[in-house]
Short mmCIF file of C-alpha atoms and ligand atoms in Angstrom, two decimals:
data_model
loop_
_atom_site.label_atom_id
_atom_site.label_comp_id
_atom_site.label_asym_id
_atom_site.label_seq_id
_atom_site.Cartn_x
_atom_site.Cartn_y
_atom_site.Cartn_z
CA MET A 17 -176.83 -6.84 73.95
CA VAL A 18 -176.42 -6.06 77.66
CA SER A 19 -175.06 -8.90 79.79
CA LEU A 20 -174.56 -8.56 83.53
CA VAL A 21 -173.85 -12.21 84.32
CA GLY A 22 -171.34 -12.65 87.13
CA ARG A 23 -171.44 -8.95 88.11
CA SER A 24 -172.09 -7.71 91.65
CA PHE A 25 -174.62 -4.95 92.28
CA LEU A 26 -172.95 -2.75 94.89
CA THR A 27 -173.66 0.81 93.72
CA LEU A 28 -175.20 2.35 90.59
CA LYS A 29 -171.85 4.08 90.01
CA ASP A 30 -170.70 0.80 88.40
CA PHE A 31 -173.56 0.67 85.86
CA THR A 32 -174.12 2.55 82.60
CA GLN A 33 -177.36 4.20 81.56
CA GLU A 34 -177.92 1.35 79.11
CA GLU A 35 -177.41 -1.30 81.81
CA ILE A 36 -179.76 0.47 84.22
CA ALA A 37 -182.39 0.80 81.46
CA TYR A 38 -181.99 -2.93 80.77
CA LEU A 39 -182.59 -3.74 84.46
CA LEU A 40 -185.73 -1.57 84.41
CA ASP A 41 -187.02 -3.34 81.28
CA LEU A 42 -186.30 -6.72 82.86
CA SER A 43 -188.16 -5.60 86.02
CA ALA A 44 -191.20 -4.57 83.97
CA TYR A 45 -191.06 -7.94 82.20
CA PHE A 46 -191.04 -9.86 85.51
CA LYS A 47 -193.80 -7.62 86.88
CA LYS A 48 -195.98 -8.52 83.90
CA LEU A 49 -195.26 -12.25 84.27
CA LYS A 50 -196.14 -12.06 87.98
CA LYS A 51 -199.43 -10.23 87.29
CA GLU A 52 -200.32 -12.82 84.64
CA ASN A 53 -199.41 -15.72 86.95
CA VAL A 54 -196.80 -16.99 84.50
CA LEU A 55 -194.16 -19.13 86.24
CA HIS A 56 -190.58 -17.91 85.75
CA ASP A 57 -188.60 -20.33 87.93
CA ARG A 58 -185.70 -20.83 85.52
CA LEU A 59 -183.14 -20.57 88.32
CA LYS A 60 -184.30 -23.77 90.02
CA GLY A 61 -181.49 -25.50 91.90
CA ARG A 62 -179.68 -22.25 92.78
CA ASN A 63 -179.18 -21.05 96.35
CA ILE A 64 -178.65 -17.56 97.75
CA ALA A 65 -177.65 -16.20 101.14
CA LEU A 66 -179.36 -13.16 102.66
CA ILE A 67 -177.27 -11.36 105.28
CA PHE A 68 -179.11 -8.72 107.31
CA GLU A 69 -177.10 -6.83 109.93
CA LYS A 70 -179.85 -4.17 110.04
CA THR A 71 -183.62 -4.66 110.20
CA SER A 72 -185.84 -4.77 107.10
CA THR A 73 -189.38 -5.37 105.89
CA ARG A 74 -189.37 -4.57 102.14
CA THR A 75 -185.84 -5.62 101.19
CA ARG A 76 -185.88 -8.96 102.97
CA CYS A 77 -189.38 -9.85 101.71
CA SER A 78 -188.43 -8.75 98.18
CA PHE A 79 -185.31 -10.92 98.07
CA GLU A 80 -187.15 -13.91 99.50
CA VAL A 81 -190.24 -13.69 97.28
CA ALA A 82 -188.20 -12.85 94.17
CA ALA A 83 -185.79 -15.73 94.80
CA HIS A 84 -188.63 -18.19 95.31
CA ASP A 85 -190.40 -16.93 92.15
CA LEU A 86 -187.16 -17.57 90.25
CA GLY A 87 -187.00 -21.10 91.71
CA MET A 88 -184.13 -20.43 94.12
CA CYS A 89 -183.73 -21.38 97.79
CA THR A 90 -182.77 -18.76 100.38
CA THR A 91 -180.83 -18.89 103.65
CA TYR A 92 -181.37 -15.95 106.00
CA LEU A 93 -178.50 -14.92 108.28
CA ASN A 94 -178.66 -12.24 110.95
CA PRO A 95 -175.88 -11.12 113.31
CA GLN A 96 -177.34 -13.14 116.19
CA SER A 97 -177.46 -16.41 114.26
CA SER A 98 -174.11 -16.34 112.43
CA GLN A 99 -170.40 -15.84 113.15
CA ILE A 100 -170.15 -12.86 110.77
CA GLY A 101 -167.94 -10.07 112.07
CA LYS A 102 -167.71 -11.22 115.69
CA LYS A 103 -166.01 -14.60 115.30
CA GLU A 104 -165.20 -14.65 111.60
CA SER A 105 -163.89 -11.96 109.27
CA ILE A 106 -165.84 -10.78 106.25
CA GLU A 107 -163.09 -12.22 104.02
CA ASP A 108 -163.35 -15.72 105.55
CA THR A 109 -167.16 -15.56 105.57
CA ALA A 110 -167.13 -14.59 101.88
CA ASN A 111 -164.81 -17.49 101.07
CA VAL A 112 -167.14 -19.94 102.80
CA LEU A 113 -170.43 -18.58 101.45
CA GLY A 114 -169.02 -18.38 97.92
CA ARG A 115 -168.52 -22.17 97.97
CA MET A 116 -172.13 -22.87 98.90
CA PHE A 117 -174.20 -20.12 97.34
CA ASP A 118 -174.73 -18.73 93.85
CA GLY A 119 -175.27 -15.18 95.12
CA ILE A 120 -175.17 -13.19 98.36
CA GLU A 121 -177.28 -10.25 99.52
CA TYR A 122 -175.87 -7.99 102.25
CA ARG A 123 -177.60 -5.27 104.30
CA GLY A 124 -175.58 -3.53 106.95
CA PHE A 125 -172.99 -0.89 107.61
CA GLY A 126 -169.97 0.24 105.54
CA GLN A 127 -169.79 -0.07 101.77
CA GLU A 128 -166.36 -1.69 102.19
CA ILE A 129 -168.15 -4.78 103.59
CA VAL A 130 -170.12 -5.46 100.38
CA GLU A 131 -166.98 -4.73 98.39
CA SER A 132 -165.03 -7.28 100.42
CA LEU A 133 -167.80 -9.87 100.15
CA SER A 134 -167.80 -9.42 96.40
CA LYS A 135 -164.01 -9.59 96.11
CA HIS A 136 -163.61 -12.74 98.21
CA SER A 137 -166.73 -14.80 97.46
CA GLY A 138 -166.40 -15.13 93.68
CA VAL A 139 -170.20 -14.90 93.26
CA PRO A 140 -172.49 -11.91 92.60
CA VAL A 141 -173.11 -9.82 95.73
CA TRP A 142 -176.17 -7.55 95.93
CA ASN A 143 -176.20 -4.47 98.16
CA GLY A 144 -179.42 -4.49 100.19
CA LEU A 145 -178.43 -1.15 101.84
CA THR A 146 -175.25 0.20 103.34
CA ASN A 147 -174.63 3.51 105.09
CA GLU A 148 -173.46 4.95 101.76
CA TYR A 149 -175.78 3.46 99.14
CA HIS A 150 -179.14 1.74 98.58
CA PRO A 151 -179.01 0.87 94.86
CA THR A 152 -181.85 -1.67 94.67
CA GLN A 153 -184.16 1.01 96.11
CA ILE A 154 -183.22 3.39 93.30
CA LEU A 155 -184.16 0.86 90.63
CA ALA A 156 -187.62 0.58 92.24
CA ASP A 157 -187.85 4.39 92.34
CA LEU A 158 -186.90 4.73 88.68
CA LEU A 159 -189.39 2.04 87.65
CA THR A 160 -192.10 3.83 89.67
CA MET A 161 -191.25 7.17 88.04
CA ARG A 162 -191.36 5.54 84.62
CA GLU A 163 -194.80 4.09 85.40
CA HIS A 164 -196.28 7.32 86.78
CA ILE A 165 -194.45 10.05 84.87
CA GLY A 166 -193.24 8.32 81.71
CA GLU A 167 -189.92 9.15 80.00
CA LEU A 168 -187.28 9.78 82.68
CA LYS A 169 -184.96 12.10 80.73
CA GLY A 170 -185.46 15.77 81.49
CA ARG A 171 -187.60 15.19 84.60
CA THR A 172 -186.74 16.75 87.95
CA LEU A 173 -186.57 14.98 91.29
CA ALA A 174 -186.32 17.11 94.45
CA TYR A 175 -184.90 15.27 97.45
CA MET A 176 -185.67 16.90 100.81
CA GLY A 177 -183.91 16.09 104.09
CA ASP A 178 -180.65 14.31 104.88
CA ALA A 179 -179.11 14.27 101.40
CA ARG A 180 -175.67 12.95 102.38
CA TYR A 181 -176.70 9.43 103.46
CA ASN A 182 -177.57 6.27 101.50
CA MET A 183 -180.78 7.55 99.88
CA GLY A 184 -179.59 11.04 98.91
CA ASN A 185 -176.30 9.67 97.55
CA SER A 186 -177.90 6.89 95.54
CA LEU A 187 -180.71 9.02 94.12
CA MET A 188 -178.16 11.60 92.96
CA ILE A 189 -176.16 8.87 91.18
CA GLY A 190 -179.28 7.26 89.65
CA CYS A 191 -180.65 10.60 88.45
CA ALA A 192 -177.30 11.72 87.01
CA LYS A 193 -176.95 8.47 85.08
CA MET A 194 -180.52 8.51 83.75
CA GLY A 195 -180.75 12.18 82.72
CA ILE A 196 -183.04 13.27 85.59
CA ASN A 197 -182.34 16.67 87.15
CA PHE A 198 -181.49 16.13 90.82
CA HIS A 199 -182.19 18.82 93.42
CA ALA A 200 -180.90 18.25 96.96
CA VAL A 201 -183.02 20.54 99.14
CA ALA A 202 -181.45 20.62 102.59
CA PRO A 203 -179.34 22.66 105.00
CA LYS A 204 -175.77 22.89 103.68
CA LYS A 205 -174.35 20.43 106.19
CA TYR A 206 -176.70 17.75 104.81
CA PHE A 207 -175.56 18.18 101.18
CA PRO A 208 -173.87 15.10 99.64
CA GLU A 209 -170.06 14.99 99.81
CA GLU A 210 -168.31 17.20 97.26
CA ALA A 211 -166.32 14.33 95.71
CA LEU A 212 -169.51 12.40 94.98
CA VAL A 213 -171.22 15.52 93.63
CA ALA A 214 -168.26 16.07 91.28
CA GLU A 215 -168.44 12.46 90.05
CA CYS A 216 -172.19 12.77 89.49
CA ARG A 217 -171.81 16.07 87.64
CA LYS A 218 -169.63 14.23 85.09
CA TRP A 219 -172.35 11.62 84.48
CA ALA A 220 -174.96 14.38 84.43
CA GLU A 221 -173.02 16.18 81.69
CA GLY A 222 -173.22 13.05 79.58
CA SER A 223 -176.91 12.41 80.24
CA GLY A 224 -178.06 16.03 80.01
CA ALA A 225 -179.12 16.27 83.66
CA SER A 226 -178.37 19.03 86.16
CA ILE A 227 -177.47 18.76 89.82
CA VAL A 228 -178.61 21.55 92.12
CA LEU A 229 -177.82 21.80 95.83
CA THR A 230 -179.96 24.39 97.59
CA GLU A 231 -181.13 25.37 101.04
CA ASP A 232 -184.14 27.15 99.52
CA VAL A 233 -187.25 24.93 99.61
CA LYS A 234 -189.25 27.09 97.21
CA GLU A 235 -186.50 27.24 94.62
CA GLY A 236 -185.52 23.57 95.01
CA THR A 237 -189.00 22.11 94.64
CA ALA A 238 -190.45 24.53 92.04
CA GLY A 239 -192.00 22.53 89.20
CA ALA A 240 -190.47 19.21 90.37
CA ASP A 241 -191.96 16.04 88.87
CA ALA A 242 -191.18 14.02 92.01
CA VAL A 243 -190.65 15.13 95.60
CA TYR A 244 -188.71 12.53 97.58
CA THR A 245 -187.89 12.27 101.26
CA ASP A 246 -186.54 9.73 103.77
CA VAL A 247 -186.32 9.41 107.55
CA TRP A 248 -184.23 12.06 109.33
CA VAL A 249 -182.25 9.51 111.36
CA SER A 250 -181.14 6.35 109.59
CA MET A 251 -180.64 2.84 110.95
CA GLY A 252 -177.44 2.52 112.95
CA GLU A 253 -177.16 6.25 113.76
CA PRO A 254 -176.93 7.18 117.46
CA GLU A 255 -180.12 8.15 119.37
CA ASP A 256 -178.63 11.47 120.42
CA VAL A 257 -178.74 12.96 116.92
CA TRP A 258 -182.54 13.22 116.97
CA GLU A 259 -182.72 16.64 118.61
CA GLU A 260 -180.33 18.28 116.12
CA ARG A 261 -181.98 16.58 113.13
CA ILE A 262 -185.44 17.74 114.21
CA GLU A 263 -184.18 21.29 114.56
CA ASP A 264 -182.29 21.26 111.26
CA LEU A 265 -184.71 19.34 109.08
CA THR A 266 -188.19 20.42 110.21
CA PRO A 267 -188.13 23.28 107.64
CA TYR A 268 -187.45 20.58 105.00
CA ARG A 269 -190.53 18.47 105.80
CA VAL A 270 -192.73 17.65 102.79
CA THR A 271 -195.97 19.60 103.31
CA MET A 272 -198.96 20.39 101.09
CA ASP A 273 -197.32 23.76 100.32
CA VAL A 274 -194.25 21.96 99.01
CA MET A 275 -196.41 19.68 96.84
CA LYS A 276 -198.34 22.71 95.51
CA ASN A 277 -195.04 24.37 94.56
CA ALA A 278 -194.00 21.26 92.56
CA SER A 279 -195.49 20.36 89.16
CA ASP A 280 -199.28 19.96 89.24
CA LYS A 281 -198.80 16.29 88.29
CA ALA A 282 -195.99 15.77 90.82
CA ILE A 283 -195.74 12.51 92.71
CA PHE A 284 -194.55 12.15 96.30
CA MET A 285 -191.97 9.42 96.87
CA HIS A 286 -190.52 7.72 99.95
CA CYS A 287 -188.42 4.57 100.30
CA LEU A 288 -190.29 3.74 103.55
CA PRO A 289 -190.57 3.19 106.45
CA SER A 290 -191.96 6.68 107.15
CA PHE A 291 -192.83 8.67 110.25
CA HIS A 292 -195.96 10.45 109.03
CA ASP A 293 -198.20 9.77 112.05
CA LEU A 294 -198.06 8.54 115.63
CA ASP A 295 -198.70 4.86 114.86
CA THR A 296 -195.12 3.75 115.49
CA ASP A 297 -193.13 3.35 118.73
CA ILE A 298 -190.49 5.86 117.59
CA GLY A 299 -193.17 8.29 116.38
CA LYS A 300 -194.80 8.17 119.83
CA GLU A 301 -191.46 8.58 121.59
CA ILE A 302 -190.52 11.63 119.49
CA ASN A 303 -193.98 13.08 120.11
CA ARG A 304 -193.52 12.64 123.86
CA LYS A 305 -190.06 14.24 123.84
CA TYR A 306 -190.41 16.97 121.19
CA GLY A 307 -194.17 17.33 120.54
CA LEU A 308 -193.97 16.45 116.80
CA THR A 309 -196.97 14.65 115.28
CA CYS A 310 -195.10 13.80 112.07
CA MET A 311 -191.54 14.08 110.85
CA GLU A 312 -190.22 14.11 107.28
CA VAL A 313 -193.69 14.28 105.67
CA THR A 314 -197.11 15.34 106.95
CA ASP A 315 -199.80 12.70 107.30
CA GLU A 316 -201.94 14.77 104.92
CA VAL A 317 -199.38 14.55 102.09
CA PHE A 318 -198.59 10.90 102.79
CA ARG A 319 -202.23 9.87 102.57
CA ALA A 320 -203.12 12.11 99.62
CA TYR A 321 -200.15 10.88 97.57
CA SER A 322 -199.78 7.30 98.83
CA GLY A 323 -200.43 5.44 95.52
CA PRO A 324 -196.95 5.78 94.00
CA VAL A 325 -195.32 5.27 97.42
CA PHE A 326 -196.79 1.79 97.74
CA ASP A 327 -196.06 1.09 94.06
CA GLU A 328 -192.43 1.90 94.93
CA ALA A 329 -192.59 -0.68 97.73
CA GLU A 330 -194.07 -3.33 95.41
CA ASN A 331 -191.49 -2.48 92.75
CA ARG A 332 -188.71 -3.39 95.18
CA MET A 333 -189.61 -7.02 94.55
CA HIS A 334 -189.75 -6.80 90.74
CA THR A 335 -186.49 -4.84 90.51
CA ILE A 336 -184.61 -7.03 92.99
CA LYS A 337 -185.77 -10.02 90.96
CA ALA A 338 -184.33 -8.39 87.84
CA VAL A 339 -180.97 -7.74 89.55
CA MET A 340 -180.65 -11.36 90.69
CA ALA A 341 -181.89 -12.78 87.38
CA ALA A 342 -179.58 -10.59 85.25
CA THR A 343 -176.47 -11.28 87.30
CA LEU A 344 -177.10 -15.04 87.46
CA SER A 345 -178.30 -15.82 83.92
CA ASP A 346 -178.45 -14.41 80.39
CA GLU A 347 -181.45 -16.37 79.32
CA TRP A 348 -184.31 -13.90 79.68
CA ASP A 349 -186.33 -13.22 76.61
CA ILE A 350 -187.69 -9.75 77.33
CA LYS A 351 -188.11 -8.36 73.78
N1 LIG B 421 -187.01 0.76 101.74
C1 LIG B 421 -186.45 -0.23 102.44
O1 LIG B 421 -185.29 -0.60 102.22
O2 LIG B 421 -187.27 -0.81 103.34
P1 LIG B 421 -186.84 -1.90 104.45
O3 LIG B 421 -185.92 -1.20 105.40
O4 LIG B 421 -188.13 -2.31 105.08
O5 LIG B 421 -186.16 -3.03 103.76
N1 LIG B 422 -181.86 6.11 105.17
C1 LIG B 422 -182.67 5.01 105.64
C2 LIG B 422 -183.20 4.22 104.48
C3 LIG B 422 -184.14 3.11 104.86
C4 LIG B 422 -184.64 2.34 103.70
C5 LIG B 422 -181.83 4.15 106.57
O1 LIG B 422 -180.67 3.86 106.25
O2 LIG B 422 -182.33 3.76 107.63
#
């Protein structure tokens, strides 16, 4: 039997295929309970802290709703309302929070911060996104693929865009572990780091997956079961990278031609938020400066393929609930 009690959830590197499959099964179980209005507040009396050093819609809402569904209370901390980093070290903060809370979520910058929180707090720490990894997002993506495509093994996911940041890195790890062929389709300088690719190739050998890094859109997306993209400039990156990113990544935008080149049942995936139209402040600003009406995906693709994308967003909540539940208690009867 899989038990994850007491473990932190910092990167999927630390989890086996069996453990990830267990988390997906537990997510599906909680999703069913939620749809059937069955209460599952077995963690009543527990408290968790939610630290957000970067902005969020899905992740924060998912942690809050999931915690409340499980019966837990939440305390939200942002950089303006806490001492974290500026007046108090991560180590001291972890020591303090570990005495009050049963678990801690962290969204922010370097991976070493979640590692330090985990080391010094003595309670499970959940990575809500760092520069390097976004593991709770990948669980939602895998659950969504399972729902729309079925068996994960042997499928192909093509990731287009900046493949060396949190989403590209984490998808490559998740795919390698679960037996999904991973294609990074990007200019060479946006390929994931070699050391991580080498690590993933080892897991891929065990799971039967392949890892392909290619600059060729046609080759990289041919027959793919899922085409995935993310924003071209991530939270915390400097403003002045926009021009270069637009120049480099425009050929890697997800268009109808890309979708037609993928499998005829292919789904489009995106972690969101997405710049597919001009209904955002940044979208308008980029349009004014560079004349673009969309960025990583066309509005046509986004609207034609939006079903799974919003399922992915909903699945953030069910999968985050599973991560908290599994690391805080063994008593879930998912059979
Ligand atoms: N996908 C995701 O993490 O969304 P938020 O930034 O809104 O949390
Ligand atoms: N790469 C994006 C992911 C957002 C969910 C970012 O870090 O901003």
